[in-house]
mmCIF file of C-alpha atoms in Angstrom:
data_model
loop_
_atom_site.group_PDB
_atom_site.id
_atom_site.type_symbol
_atom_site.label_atom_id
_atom_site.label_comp_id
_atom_site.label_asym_id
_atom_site.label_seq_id
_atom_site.Cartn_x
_atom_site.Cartn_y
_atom_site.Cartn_z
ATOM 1 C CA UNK D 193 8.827 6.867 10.892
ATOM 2 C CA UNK D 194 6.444 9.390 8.691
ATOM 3 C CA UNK D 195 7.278 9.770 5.561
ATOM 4 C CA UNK D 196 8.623 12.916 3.988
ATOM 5 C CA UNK D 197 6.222 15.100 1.976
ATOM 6 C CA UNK D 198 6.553 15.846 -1.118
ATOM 7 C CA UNK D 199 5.561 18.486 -4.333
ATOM 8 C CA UNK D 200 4.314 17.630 -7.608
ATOM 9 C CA UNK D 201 4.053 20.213 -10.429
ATOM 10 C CA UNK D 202 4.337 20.844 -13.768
ATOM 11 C CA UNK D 203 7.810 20.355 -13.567
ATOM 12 C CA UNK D 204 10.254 17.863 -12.404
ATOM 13 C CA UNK D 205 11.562 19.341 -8.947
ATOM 14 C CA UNK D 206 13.736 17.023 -7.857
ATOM 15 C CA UNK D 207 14.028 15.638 -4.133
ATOM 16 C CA UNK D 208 17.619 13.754 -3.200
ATOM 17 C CA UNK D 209 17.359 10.997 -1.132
ATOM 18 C CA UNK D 210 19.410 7.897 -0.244
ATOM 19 C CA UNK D 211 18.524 4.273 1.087
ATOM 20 C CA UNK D 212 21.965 4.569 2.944
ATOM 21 C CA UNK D 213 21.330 3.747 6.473
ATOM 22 C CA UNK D 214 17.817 2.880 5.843
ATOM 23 C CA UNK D 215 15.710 -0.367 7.302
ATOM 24 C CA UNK D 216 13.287 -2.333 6.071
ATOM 25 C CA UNK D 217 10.033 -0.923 7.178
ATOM 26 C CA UNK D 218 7.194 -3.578 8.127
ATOM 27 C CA UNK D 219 5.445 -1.874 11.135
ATOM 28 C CA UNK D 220 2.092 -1.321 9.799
ATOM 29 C CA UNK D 221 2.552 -2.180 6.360
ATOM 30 C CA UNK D 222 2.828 -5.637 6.988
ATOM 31 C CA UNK D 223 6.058 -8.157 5.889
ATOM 32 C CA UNK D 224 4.913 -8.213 2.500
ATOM 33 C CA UNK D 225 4.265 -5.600 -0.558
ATOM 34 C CA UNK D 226 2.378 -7.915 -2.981
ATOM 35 C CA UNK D 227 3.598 -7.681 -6.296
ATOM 36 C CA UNK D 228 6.812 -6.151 -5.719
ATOM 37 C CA UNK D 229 9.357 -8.625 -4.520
ATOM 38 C CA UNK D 230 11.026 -8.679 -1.405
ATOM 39 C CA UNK D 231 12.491 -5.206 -0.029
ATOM 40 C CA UNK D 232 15.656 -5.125 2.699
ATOM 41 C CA UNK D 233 15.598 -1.009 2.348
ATOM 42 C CA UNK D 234 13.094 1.396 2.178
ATOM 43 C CA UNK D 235 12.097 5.093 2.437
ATOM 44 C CA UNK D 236 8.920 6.791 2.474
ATOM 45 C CA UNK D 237 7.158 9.942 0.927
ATOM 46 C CA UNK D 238 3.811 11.194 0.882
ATOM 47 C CA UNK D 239 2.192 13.460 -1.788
ATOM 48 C CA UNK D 240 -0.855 15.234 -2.637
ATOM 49 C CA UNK D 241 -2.516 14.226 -5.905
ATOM 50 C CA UNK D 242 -2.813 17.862 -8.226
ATOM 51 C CA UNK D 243 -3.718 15.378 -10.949
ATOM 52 C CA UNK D 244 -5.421 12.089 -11.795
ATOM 53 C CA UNK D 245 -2.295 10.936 -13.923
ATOM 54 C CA UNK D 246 1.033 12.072 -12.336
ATOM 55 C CA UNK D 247 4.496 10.623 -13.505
ATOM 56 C CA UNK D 248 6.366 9.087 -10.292
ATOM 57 C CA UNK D 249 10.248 9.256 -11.608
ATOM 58 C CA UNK D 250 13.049 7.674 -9.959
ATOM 59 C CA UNK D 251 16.395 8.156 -10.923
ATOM 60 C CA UNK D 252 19.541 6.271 -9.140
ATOM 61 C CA UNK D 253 22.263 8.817 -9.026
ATOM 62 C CA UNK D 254 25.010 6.551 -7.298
ATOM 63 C CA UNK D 255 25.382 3.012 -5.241
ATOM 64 C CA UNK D 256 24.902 -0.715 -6.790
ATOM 65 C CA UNK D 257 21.075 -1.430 -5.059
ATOM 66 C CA UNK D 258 18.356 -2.189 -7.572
ATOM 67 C CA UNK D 259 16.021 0.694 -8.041
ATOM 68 C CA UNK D 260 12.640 -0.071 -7.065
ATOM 69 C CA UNK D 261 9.492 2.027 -5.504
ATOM 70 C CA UNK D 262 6.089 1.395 -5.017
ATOM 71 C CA UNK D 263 2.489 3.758 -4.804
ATOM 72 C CA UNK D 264 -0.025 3.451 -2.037
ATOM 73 C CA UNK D 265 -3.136 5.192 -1.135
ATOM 74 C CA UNK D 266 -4.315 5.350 2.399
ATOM 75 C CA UNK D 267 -3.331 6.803 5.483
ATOM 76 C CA UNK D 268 0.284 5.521 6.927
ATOM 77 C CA UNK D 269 -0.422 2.762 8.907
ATOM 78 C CA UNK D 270 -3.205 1.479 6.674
ATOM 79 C CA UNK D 271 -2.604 1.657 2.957
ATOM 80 C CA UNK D 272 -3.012 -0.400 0.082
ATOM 81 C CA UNK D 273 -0.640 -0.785 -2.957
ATOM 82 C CA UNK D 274 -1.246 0.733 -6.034
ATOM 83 C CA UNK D 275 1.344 0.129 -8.805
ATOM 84 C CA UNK D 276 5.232 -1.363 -8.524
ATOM 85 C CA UNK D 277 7.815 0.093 -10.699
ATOM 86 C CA UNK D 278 9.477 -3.006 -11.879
ATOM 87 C CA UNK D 279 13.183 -1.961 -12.759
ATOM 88 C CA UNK D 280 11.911 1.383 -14.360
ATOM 89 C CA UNK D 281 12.457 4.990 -13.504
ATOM 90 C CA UNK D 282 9.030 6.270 -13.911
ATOM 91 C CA UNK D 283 5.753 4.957 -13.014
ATOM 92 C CA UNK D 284 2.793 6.728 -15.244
ATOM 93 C CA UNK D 285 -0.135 6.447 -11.892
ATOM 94 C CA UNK D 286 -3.364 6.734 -13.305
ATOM 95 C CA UNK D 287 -7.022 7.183 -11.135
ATOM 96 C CA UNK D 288 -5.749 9.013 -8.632
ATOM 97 C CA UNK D 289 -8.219 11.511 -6.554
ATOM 98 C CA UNK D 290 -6.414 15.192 -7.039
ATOM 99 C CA UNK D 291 -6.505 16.485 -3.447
ATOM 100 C CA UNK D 292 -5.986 13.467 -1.434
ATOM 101 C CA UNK D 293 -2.648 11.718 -0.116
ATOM 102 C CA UNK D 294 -1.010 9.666 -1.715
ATOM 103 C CA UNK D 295 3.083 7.182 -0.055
ATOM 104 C CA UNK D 296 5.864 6.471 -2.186
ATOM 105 C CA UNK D 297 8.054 3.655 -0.698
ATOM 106 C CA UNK D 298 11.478 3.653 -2.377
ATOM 107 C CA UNK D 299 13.313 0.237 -1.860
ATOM 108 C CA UNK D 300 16.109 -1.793 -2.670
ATOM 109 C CA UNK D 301 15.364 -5.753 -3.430
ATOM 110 C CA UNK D 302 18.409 -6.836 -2.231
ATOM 111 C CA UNK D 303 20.638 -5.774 0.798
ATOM 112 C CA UNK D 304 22.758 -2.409 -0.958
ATOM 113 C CA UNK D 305 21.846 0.993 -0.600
ATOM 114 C CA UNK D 306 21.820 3.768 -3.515
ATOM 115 C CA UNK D 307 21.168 7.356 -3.673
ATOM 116 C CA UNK D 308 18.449 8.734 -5.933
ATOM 117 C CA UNK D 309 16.789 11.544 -7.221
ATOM 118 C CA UNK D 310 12.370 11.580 -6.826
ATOM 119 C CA UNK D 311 9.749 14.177 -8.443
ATOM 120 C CA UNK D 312 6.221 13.639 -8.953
ATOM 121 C CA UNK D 313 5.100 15.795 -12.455
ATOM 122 C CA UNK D 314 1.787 16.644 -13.281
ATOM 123 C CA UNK D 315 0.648 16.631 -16.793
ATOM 124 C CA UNK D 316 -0.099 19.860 -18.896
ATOM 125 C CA UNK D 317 -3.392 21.152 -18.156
ATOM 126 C CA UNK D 318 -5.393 21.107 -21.689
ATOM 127 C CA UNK D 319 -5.011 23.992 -23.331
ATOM 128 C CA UNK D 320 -8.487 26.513 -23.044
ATOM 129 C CA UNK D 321 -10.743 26.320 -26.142
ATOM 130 C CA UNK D 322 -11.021 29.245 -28.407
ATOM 131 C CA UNK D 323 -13.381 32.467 -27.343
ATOM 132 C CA UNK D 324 -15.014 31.333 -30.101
ATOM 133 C CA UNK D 325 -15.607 27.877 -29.199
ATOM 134 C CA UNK D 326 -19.447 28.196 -29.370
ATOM 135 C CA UNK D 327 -21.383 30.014 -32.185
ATOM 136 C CA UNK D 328 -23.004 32.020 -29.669
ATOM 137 C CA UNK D 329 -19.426 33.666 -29.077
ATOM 138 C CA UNK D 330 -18.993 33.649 -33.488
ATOM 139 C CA UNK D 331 -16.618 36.358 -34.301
ATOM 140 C CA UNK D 332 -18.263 38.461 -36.573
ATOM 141 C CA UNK D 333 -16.456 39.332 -40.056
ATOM 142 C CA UNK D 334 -17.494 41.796 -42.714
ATOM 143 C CA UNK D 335 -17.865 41.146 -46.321
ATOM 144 C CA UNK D 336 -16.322 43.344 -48.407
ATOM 145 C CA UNK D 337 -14.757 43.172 -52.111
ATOM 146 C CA UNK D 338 -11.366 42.710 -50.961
ATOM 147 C CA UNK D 339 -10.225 39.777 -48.499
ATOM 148 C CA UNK D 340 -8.940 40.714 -44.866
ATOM 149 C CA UNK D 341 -7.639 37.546 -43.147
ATOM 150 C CA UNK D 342 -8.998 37.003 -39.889
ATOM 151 C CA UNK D 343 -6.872 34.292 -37.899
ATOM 152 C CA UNK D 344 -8.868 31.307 -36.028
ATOM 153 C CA UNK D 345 -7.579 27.969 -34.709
ATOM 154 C CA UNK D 346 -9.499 24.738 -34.307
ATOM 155 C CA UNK D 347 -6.920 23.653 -31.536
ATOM 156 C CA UNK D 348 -8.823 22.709 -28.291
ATOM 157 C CA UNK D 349 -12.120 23.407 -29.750
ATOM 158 C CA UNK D 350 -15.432 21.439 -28.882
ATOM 159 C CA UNK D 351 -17.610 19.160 -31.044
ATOM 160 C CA UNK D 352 -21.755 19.356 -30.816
ATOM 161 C CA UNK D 353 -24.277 17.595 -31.987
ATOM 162 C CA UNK D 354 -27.405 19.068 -33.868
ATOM 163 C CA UNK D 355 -29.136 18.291 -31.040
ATOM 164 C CA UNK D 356 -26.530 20.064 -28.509
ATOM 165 C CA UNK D 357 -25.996 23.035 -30.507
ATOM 166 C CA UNK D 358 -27.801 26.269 -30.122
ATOM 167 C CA UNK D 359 -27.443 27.042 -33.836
ATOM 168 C CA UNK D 360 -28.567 23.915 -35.755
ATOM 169 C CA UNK D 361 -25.682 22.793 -37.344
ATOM 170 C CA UNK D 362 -22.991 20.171 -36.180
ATOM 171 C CA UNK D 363 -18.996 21.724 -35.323
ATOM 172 C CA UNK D 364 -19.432 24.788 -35.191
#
């Protein structure tokens, strides 16, 4: 069978699913997963990478199976594992290519089903460094005899070098 797609996003938006009346799937994957035990039930989903570092999260809502899943890249048929779970409900996947395809296998290693809950969550973009990021973008302030505050972060700002900077002197 294909597996079902999937969205990531910012946010966790959930997707039910159940291993009850599912089957071991070894067409094409071959009889073994290495590095994640045996598996007697399994379902599949597919996502598209919108990071390099999404969280995978798994969360049993109901039934006595053990909670596994697994991350592949390739094409279904011909894939390669990436990372096992262990008895965790995330998995933090790292080096992933935003854009391309990416199979979730959700298993059971031993013979009883569960229902669970899956989302994929992107992390936070970085927050945009200030207008004033570069001194070619300075904000200009007036001198005067009395003070007039003028607000500035340093959040998300950029370091240069001497060598880097267009105005000779090192963070600005």
């Amino acid at each position: 069978t294909s597996p079902t797609s999937i969205s990531s996003s910012t946010t966790c938006a959930t997707t039910t699913g159940t291993l009850t009346g599912a089957t071991y799937t070894a067409t094409g994957a071959g009889a073994n997963f290495p590095g994640c035990g045996a598996a007697n039930l399994d379902v599949w989903y597919s996502f598209v990478a919108q990071s390099t570092n999404p969280i995978i999260t798994v969360t049993k809502t109901g039934g006595s199976g053990r909670r596994r899943f697994q991350l592949f890249t390739g094409t279904w048929g011909s894939f390669t594992s990436s990372a096992c779970s262990g008895n965790t409900n995330t998995m933090n996947a790292t080096g992933l290519t935003i854009g391309q395809t990416y199979l979730i296998r959700v298993y059971s290693n031993d013979t009883n089903p569960y229902d669970f809950t899956i989302c994929v969550t992107d992390p936070a973009p970085p927050p945009s460094a200030p207008a004033n990021d570069l001194c070619t973008n300075a904000i200009s302030l007036n001198s005067n005899t009395t003070c007039t505050n003028t607000s500035g972060t340093l959040n998300a700002s950029t370091t240069f070098t001497a060598t880097t900077n267009a105005c000779g002197t090192n963070n600005d």
